[in-house]
Amino acid sequence: MVKTYSRQGVRVENPDQNQKTLVLIGRSGNGKSALGNCILGRNAFPSEASPCGVTLNCALEEGLLPDGGMLRIIDTPGTKLDIHISVLFLLMSCLAAYYDDACFLPIVRALN
């Protein structure tokens, strides 16, 4: 089940100590949702090839880690990093304060 939240942030109650949180960030169309689906091994996030991006809101999906722990993946809408860099750092600060073990993974696309 996808839990969708507004651009104001992702709110998750009672994080478990045996959880890891991965936040996918980057520009629109770089494949954040596709990578989240690949990591989870299922089509959890809507994803299609599009230069303008598909994800409009933050979404959270969970999966199991090999050690039995929980992996939370937060898929974020694409950003134009040059315009939204301060908002991005604010989001990262808020999530890092909530999740002790949050990992932020910037997704970039190689240019031809």
Tab-separated table of C-alpha atoms in Angstrom:
chain	number	residue	atom	x	y	z
A	1	MET	CA	0.000	0.000	0.000
A	2	VAL	CA	1.379	3.448	-0.944
A	3	LYS	CA	1.082	6.138	1.687
A	4	THR	CA	0.980	9.526	-0.020
A	5	TYR	CA	1.654	12.831	1.659
A	6	SER	CA	1.673	16.475	0.620
A	7	ARG	CA	4.752	18.462	-0.367
A	8	GLN	CA	4.864	19.802	3.195
A	9	GLY	CA	6.480	16.561	4.281
A	10	VAL	CA	6.164	12.892	5.044
A	11	ARG	CA	4.684	12.002	8.399
A	12	VAL	CA	5.189	8.482	9.708
A	13	GLU	CA	4.255	7.479	13.241
A	14	ASN	CA	6.269	5.269	15.588
A	15	PRO	CA	9.386	4.368	13.607
A	16	ASP	CA	10.740	0.945	14.572
A	17	GLN	CA	14.361	0.700	15.691
A	18	ASN	CA	15.008	-2.133	13.210
A	19	GLN	CA	14.105	-0.001	10.191
A	20	LYS	CA	16.213	1.677	7.566
A	21	THR	CA	14.908	4.656	5.636
A	22	LEU	CA	16.034	5.543	2.127
A	23	VAL	CA	14.918	8.860	0.625
A	24	LEU	CA	15.186	9.091	-3.166
A	25	ILE	CA	15.852	12.649	-4.350
A	26	GLY	CA	16.754	14.191	-7.679
A	27	ARG	CA	15.543	15.916	-10.799
A	28	SER	CA	12.356	14.991	-12.642
A	29	GLY	CA	12.697	12.066	-15.019
A	30	ASN	CA	15.897	10.641	-13.515
A	31	GLY	CA	14.290	7.341	-12.463
A	32	LYS	CA	13.739	7.707	-8.710
A	33	SER	CA	10.488	5.714	-8.748
A	34	ALA	CA	11.966	3.048	-11.041
A	35	LEU	CA	14.935	2.619	-8.692
A	36	GLY	CA	12.590	2.345	-5.698
A	37	ASN	CA	10.653	-0.383	-7.517
A	38	CYS	CA	13.893	-2.195	-8.366
A	39	ILE	CA	15.103	-2.095	-4.754
A	40	LEU	CA	11.741	-3.356	-3.442
A	41	GLY	CA	11.473	-5.998	-6.176
A	42	ARG	CA	7.927	-4.961	-7.112
A	43	ASN	CA	5.983	-2.170	-8.789
A	44	ALA	CA	5.316	-0.134	-5.668
A	45	PHE	CA	5.641	3.369	-7.140
A	46	PRO	CA	3.995	4.565	-10.376
A	47	SER	CA	6.775	4.787	-12.949
A	48	GLU	CA	7.010	5.435	-16.674
A	49	ALA	CA	9.551	6.911	-19.062
A	50	SER	CA	8.842	10.631	-19.083
A	51	PRO	CA	11.110	13.682	-19.303
A	52	CYS	CA	8.815	15.729	-17.062
A	53	GLY	CA	8.423	13.215	-14.231
A	54	VAL	CA	5.444	11.223	-12.952
A	55	THR	CA	5.586	11.549	-9.152
A	56	LEU	CA	3.604	14.539	-7.852
A	57	ASN	CA	3.670	13.838	-4.092
A	58	CYS	CA	5.972	12.101	-1.647
A	59	ALA	CA	5.138	8.421	-1.295
A	60	LEU	CA	6.324	5.800	1.164
A	61	GLU	CA	6.610	2.064	0.585
A	62	GLU	CA	8.019	-0.653	2.833
A	63	GLY	CA	9.835	-3.910	2.190
A	64	LEU	CA	11.761	-6.502	4.182
A	65	LEU	CA	15.534	-6.525	4.515
A	66	PRO	CA	17.477	-9.825	4.392
A	67	ASP	CA	18.042	-9.598	8.175
A	68	GLY	CA	14.284	-9.348	8.786
A	69	GLY	CA	14.310	-5.607	9.367
A	70	MET	CA	12.096	-3.140	7.555
A	71	LEU	CA	13.227	-0.936	4.679
A	72	ARG	CA	11.233	2.232	4.115
A	73	ILE	CA	11.691	3.952	0.780
A	74	ILE	CA	10.431	7.492	0.365
A	75	ASP	CA	9.987	8.514	-3.261
A	76	THR	CA	9.938	12.283	-3.769
A	77	PRO	CA	8.718	14.471	-6.627
A	78	GLY	CA	11.405	15.624	-9.007
A	79	THR	CA	13.068	18.929	-8.332
A	80	LYS	CA	15.000	21.459	-10.295
A	81	LEU	CA	17.906	21.435	-7.885
A	82	ASP	CA	19.055	24.919	-8.829
A	83	ILE	CA	15.667	26.378	-7.820
A	84	HIS	CA	14.617	24.152	-4.932
A	85	ILE	CA	17.940	23.456	-3.204
A	86	SER	CA	16.934	25.225	0.024
A	87	VAL	CA	13.633	23.313	0.180
A	88	LEU	CA	15.514	20.076	-0.440
A	89	PHE	CA	17.926	20.709	2.422
A	90	LEU	CA	15.001	21.632	4.692
A	91	LEU	CA	13.284	18.344	3.840
A	92	MET	CA	16.500	16.432	4.474
A	93	SER	CA	16.974	18.141	7.845
A	94	CYS	CA	13.416	17.361	8.940
A	95	LEU	CA	13.620	13.715	7.934
A	96	ALA	CA	17.070	13.276	9.465
A	97	ALA	CA	15.721	14.628	12.752
A	98	TYR	CA	12.877	12.089	12.669
A	99	TYR	CA	14.797	9.073	11.376
A	100	ASP	CA	18.159	8.493	13.034
A	101	ASP	CA	19.259	6.235	10.196
A	102	ALA	CA	17.836	8.078	7.175
A	103	CYS	CA	19.921	7.800	4.023
A	104	PHE	CA	19.452	10.320	1.228
A	105	LEU	CA	20.219	8.936	-2.211
A	106	PRO	CA	20.541	11.502	-5.002
A	107	ILE	CA	19.524	10.015	-8.352
A	108	VAL	CA	21.354	11.469	-11.350
A	109	ARG	CA	21.089	10.713	-15.040
A	110	ALA	CA	24.199	10.287	-17.167
A	111	LEU	CA	24.315	12.552	-20.192
A	112	ASN	CA	25.199	11.169	-23.613
